mmCIF file with all atom_site columns, C-alpha atoms in Angstrom:
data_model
loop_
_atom_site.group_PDB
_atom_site.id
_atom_site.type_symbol
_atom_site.label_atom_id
_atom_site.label_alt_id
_atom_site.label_comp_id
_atom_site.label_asym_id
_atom_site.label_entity_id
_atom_site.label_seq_id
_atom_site.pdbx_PDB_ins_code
_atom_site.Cartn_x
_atom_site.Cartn_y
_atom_site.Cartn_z
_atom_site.occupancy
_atom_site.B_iso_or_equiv
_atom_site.pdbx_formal_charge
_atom_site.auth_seq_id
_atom_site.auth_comp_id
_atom_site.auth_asym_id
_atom_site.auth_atom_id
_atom_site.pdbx_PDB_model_num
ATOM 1  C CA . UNK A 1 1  ? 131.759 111.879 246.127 1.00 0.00 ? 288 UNK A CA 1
ATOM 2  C CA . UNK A 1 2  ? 127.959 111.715 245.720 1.00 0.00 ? 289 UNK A CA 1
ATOM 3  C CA . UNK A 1 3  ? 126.873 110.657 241.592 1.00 0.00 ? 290 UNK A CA 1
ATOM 4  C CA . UNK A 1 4  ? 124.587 112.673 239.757 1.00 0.00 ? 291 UNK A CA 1
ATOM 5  C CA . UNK A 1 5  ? 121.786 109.943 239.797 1.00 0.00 ? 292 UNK A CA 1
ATOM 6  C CA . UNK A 1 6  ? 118.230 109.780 239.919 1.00 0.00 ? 293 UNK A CA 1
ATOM 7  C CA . UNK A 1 7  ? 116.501 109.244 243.252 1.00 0.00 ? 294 UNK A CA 1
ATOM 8  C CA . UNK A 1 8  ? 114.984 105.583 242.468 1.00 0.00 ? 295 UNK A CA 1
ATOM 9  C CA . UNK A 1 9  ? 118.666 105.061 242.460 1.00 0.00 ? 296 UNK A CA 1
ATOM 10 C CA . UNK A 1 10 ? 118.746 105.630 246.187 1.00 0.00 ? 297 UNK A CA 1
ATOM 11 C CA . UNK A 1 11 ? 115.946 103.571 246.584 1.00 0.00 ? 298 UNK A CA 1
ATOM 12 C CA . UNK A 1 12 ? 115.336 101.013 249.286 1.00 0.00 ? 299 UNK A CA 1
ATOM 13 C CA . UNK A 1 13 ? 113.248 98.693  247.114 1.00 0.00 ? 300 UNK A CA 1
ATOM 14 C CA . UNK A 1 14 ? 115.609 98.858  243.994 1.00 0.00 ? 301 UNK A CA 1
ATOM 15 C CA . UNK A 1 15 ? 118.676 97.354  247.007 1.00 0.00 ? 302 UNK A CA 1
ATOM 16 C CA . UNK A 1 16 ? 115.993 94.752  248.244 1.00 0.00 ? 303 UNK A CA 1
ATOM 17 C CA . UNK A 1 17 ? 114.878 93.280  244.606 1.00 0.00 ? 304 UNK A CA 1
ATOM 18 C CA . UNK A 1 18 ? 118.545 93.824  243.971 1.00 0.00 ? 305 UNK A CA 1
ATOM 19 C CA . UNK A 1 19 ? 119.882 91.397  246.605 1.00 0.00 ? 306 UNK A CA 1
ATOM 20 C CA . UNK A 1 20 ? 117.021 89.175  245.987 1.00 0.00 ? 307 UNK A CA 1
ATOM 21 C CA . UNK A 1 21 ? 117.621 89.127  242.662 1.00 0.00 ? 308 UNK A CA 1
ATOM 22 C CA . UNK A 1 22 ? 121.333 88.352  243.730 1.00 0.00 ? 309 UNK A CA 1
ATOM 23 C CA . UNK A 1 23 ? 120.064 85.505  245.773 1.00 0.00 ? 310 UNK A CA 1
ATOM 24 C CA . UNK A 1 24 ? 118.196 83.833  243.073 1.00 0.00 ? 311 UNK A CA 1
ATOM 25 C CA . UNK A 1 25 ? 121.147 83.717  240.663 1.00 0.00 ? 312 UNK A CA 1
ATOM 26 C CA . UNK A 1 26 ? 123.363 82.436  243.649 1.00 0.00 ? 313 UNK A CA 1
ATOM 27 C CA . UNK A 1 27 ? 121.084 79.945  243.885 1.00 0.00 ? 314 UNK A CA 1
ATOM 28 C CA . UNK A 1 28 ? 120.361 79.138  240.189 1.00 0.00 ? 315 UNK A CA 1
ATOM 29 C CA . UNK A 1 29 ? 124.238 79.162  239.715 1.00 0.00 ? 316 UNK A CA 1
ATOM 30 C CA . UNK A 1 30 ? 125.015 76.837  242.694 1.00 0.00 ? 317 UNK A CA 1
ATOM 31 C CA . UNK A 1 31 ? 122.592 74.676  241.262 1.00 0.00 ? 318 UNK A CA 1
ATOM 32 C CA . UNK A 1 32 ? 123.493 74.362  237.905 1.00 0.00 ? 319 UNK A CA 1
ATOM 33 C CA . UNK A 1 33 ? 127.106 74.524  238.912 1.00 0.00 ? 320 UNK A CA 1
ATOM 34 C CA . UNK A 1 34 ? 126.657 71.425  241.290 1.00 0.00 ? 321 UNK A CA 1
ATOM 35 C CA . UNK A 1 35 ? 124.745 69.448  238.670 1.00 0.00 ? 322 UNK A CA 1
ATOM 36 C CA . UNK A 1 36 ? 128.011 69.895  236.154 1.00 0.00 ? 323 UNK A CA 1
ATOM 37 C CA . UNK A 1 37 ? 129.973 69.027  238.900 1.00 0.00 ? 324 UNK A CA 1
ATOM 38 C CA . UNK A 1 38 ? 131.771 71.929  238.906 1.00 0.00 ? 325 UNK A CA 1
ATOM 39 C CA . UNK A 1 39 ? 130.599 74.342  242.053 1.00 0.00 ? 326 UNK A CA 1
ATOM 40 C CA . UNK A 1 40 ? 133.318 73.405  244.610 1.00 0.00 ? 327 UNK A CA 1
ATOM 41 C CA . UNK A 1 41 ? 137.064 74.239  243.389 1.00 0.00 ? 328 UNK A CA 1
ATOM 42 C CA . UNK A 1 42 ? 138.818 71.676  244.845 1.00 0.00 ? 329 UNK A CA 1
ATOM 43 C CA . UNK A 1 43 ? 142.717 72.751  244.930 1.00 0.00 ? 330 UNK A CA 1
ATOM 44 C CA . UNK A 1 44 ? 145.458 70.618  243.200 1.00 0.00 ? 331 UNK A CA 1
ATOM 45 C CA . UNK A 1 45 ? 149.558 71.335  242.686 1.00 0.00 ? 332 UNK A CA 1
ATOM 46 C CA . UNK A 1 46 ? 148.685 74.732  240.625 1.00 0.00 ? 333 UNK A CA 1
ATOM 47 C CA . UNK A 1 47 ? 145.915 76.109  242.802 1.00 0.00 ? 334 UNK A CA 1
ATOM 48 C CA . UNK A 1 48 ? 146.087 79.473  244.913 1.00 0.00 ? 335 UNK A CA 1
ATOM 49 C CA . UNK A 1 49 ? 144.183 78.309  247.685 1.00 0.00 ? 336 UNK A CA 1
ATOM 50 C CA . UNK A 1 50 ? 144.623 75.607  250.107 1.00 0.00 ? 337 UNK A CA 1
ATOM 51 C CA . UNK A 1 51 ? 140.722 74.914  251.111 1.00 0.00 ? 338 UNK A CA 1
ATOM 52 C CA . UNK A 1 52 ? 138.053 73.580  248.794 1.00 0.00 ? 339 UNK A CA 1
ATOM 53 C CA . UNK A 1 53 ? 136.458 76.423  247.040 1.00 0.00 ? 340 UNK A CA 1
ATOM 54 C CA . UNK A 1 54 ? 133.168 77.510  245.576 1.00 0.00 ? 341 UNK A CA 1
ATOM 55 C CA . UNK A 1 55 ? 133.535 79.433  242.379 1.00 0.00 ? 342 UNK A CA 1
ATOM 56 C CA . UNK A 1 56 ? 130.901 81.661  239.920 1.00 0.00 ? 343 UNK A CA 1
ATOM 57 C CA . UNK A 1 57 ? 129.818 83.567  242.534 1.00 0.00 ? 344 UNK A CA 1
ATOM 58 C CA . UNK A 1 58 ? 131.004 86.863  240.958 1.00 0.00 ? 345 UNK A CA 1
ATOM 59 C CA . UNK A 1 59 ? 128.236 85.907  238.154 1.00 0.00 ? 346 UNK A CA 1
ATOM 60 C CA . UNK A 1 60 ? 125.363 86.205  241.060 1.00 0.00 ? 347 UNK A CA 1
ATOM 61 C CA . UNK A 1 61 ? 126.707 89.119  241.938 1.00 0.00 ? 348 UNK A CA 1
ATOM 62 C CA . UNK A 1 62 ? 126.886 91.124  238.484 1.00 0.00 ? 349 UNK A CA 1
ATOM 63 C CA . UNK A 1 63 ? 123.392 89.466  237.891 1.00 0.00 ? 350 UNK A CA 1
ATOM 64 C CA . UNK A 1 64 ? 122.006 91.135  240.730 1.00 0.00 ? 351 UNK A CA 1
ATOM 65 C CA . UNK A 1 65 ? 123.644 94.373  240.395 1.00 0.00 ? 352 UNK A CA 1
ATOM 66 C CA . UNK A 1 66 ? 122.499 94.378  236.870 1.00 0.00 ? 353 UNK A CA 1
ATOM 67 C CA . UNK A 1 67 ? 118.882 93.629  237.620 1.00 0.00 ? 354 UNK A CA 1
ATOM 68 C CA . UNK A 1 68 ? 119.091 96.448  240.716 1.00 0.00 ? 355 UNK A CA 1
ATOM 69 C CA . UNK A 1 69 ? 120.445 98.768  237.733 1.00 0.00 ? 356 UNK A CA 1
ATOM 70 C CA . UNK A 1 70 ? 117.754 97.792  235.447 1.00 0.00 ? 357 UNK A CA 1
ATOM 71 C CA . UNK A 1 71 ? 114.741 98.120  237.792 1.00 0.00 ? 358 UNK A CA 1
ATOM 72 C CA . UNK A 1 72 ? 116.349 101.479 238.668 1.00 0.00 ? 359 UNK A CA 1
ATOM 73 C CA . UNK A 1 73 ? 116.119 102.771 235.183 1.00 0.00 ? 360 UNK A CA 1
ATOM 74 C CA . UNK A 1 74 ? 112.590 101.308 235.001 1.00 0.00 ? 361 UNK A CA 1
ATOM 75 C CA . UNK A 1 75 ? 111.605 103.400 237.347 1.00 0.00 ? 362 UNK A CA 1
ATOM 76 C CA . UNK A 1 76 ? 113.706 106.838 236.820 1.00 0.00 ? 363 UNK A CA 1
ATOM 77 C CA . UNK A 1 77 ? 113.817 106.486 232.991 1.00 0.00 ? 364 UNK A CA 1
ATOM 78 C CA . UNK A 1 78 ? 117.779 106.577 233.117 1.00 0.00 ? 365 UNK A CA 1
ATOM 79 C CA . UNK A 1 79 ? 119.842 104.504 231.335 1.00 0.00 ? 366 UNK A CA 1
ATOM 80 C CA . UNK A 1 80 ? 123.010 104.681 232.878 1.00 0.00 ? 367 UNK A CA 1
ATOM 81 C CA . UNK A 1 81 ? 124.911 102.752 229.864 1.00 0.00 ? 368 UNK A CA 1
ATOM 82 C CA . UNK A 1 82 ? 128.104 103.587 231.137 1.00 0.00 ? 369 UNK A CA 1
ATOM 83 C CA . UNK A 1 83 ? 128.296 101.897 233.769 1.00 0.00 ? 370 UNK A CA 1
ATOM 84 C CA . UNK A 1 84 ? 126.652 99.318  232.758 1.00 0.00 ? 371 UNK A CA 1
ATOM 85 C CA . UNK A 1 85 ? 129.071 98.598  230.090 1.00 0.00 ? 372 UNK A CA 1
ATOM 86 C CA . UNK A 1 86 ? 132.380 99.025  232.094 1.00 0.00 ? 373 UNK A CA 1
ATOM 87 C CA . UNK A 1 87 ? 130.551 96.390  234.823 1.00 0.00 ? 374 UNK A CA 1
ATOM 88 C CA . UNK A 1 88 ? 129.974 93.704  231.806 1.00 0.00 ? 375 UNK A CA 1
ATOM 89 C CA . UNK A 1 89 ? 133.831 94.521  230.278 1.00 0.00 ? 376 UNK A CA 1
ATOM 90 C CA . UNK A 1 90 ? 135.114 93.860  233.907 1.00 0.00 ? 377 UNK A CA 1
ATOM 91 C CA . UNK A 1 91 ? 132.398 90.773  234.412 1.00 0.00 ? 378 UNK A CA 1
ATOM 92 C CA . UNK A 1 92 ? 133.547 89.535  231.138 1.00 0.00 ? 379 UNK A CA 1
ATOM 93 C CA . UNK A 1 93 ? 137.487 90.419  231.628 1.00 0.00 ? 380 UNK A CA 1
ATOM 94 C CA . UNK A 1 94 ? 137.630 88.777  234.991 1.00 0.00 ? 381 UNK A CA 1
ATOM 95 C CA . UNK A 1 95 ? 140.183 89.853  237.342 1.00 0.00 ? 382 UNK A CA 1
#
């Protein structure tokens, strides 16, 4: 099932900036994350997960897709609110 979107949408510049956008808030994240000591999940009595594990990496992620989104509707003149909105409820929700 193909969406009704815009062709800069589609476009292979909006998915690079998008993953390098991705990239920097990975690494911004990490950063910030390690400084608070906080980055690495390291699994006690209650955890789900035997290994240690890093964590906020989900908040890269929306960042990027969000900045993607954004410099899409820059360039098409869309603003494809709805989607935007559900990703930041789910972002925000968790899972």
């Amino acid at each position: 099932m193909t969406a009704n979107l815009p062709a800069s949408f589609e476009s292979p510049a909006v998915l690079v900036l998008a993953a390098l956008a991705t990239l920097a808030a990975g690494h911004l994240l990490a950063r910030l994350m390690l400084a608070r000591g906080a980055l690495p999940d390291i699994p006690n009595a209650r955890s789900s997960h035997r290994r240690i594990t890093p964590r906020s990496g989900g908040v890269a992620v929306f960042g990027g897709w969000a900045a993607g989104m954004a410099i899409a509707a820059a360039f098409s003149g869309a603003t494809p609110a709805a989607m935007f909105s559900a990703a930041l409820f789910i972002a925000l929700v968790g899972s």
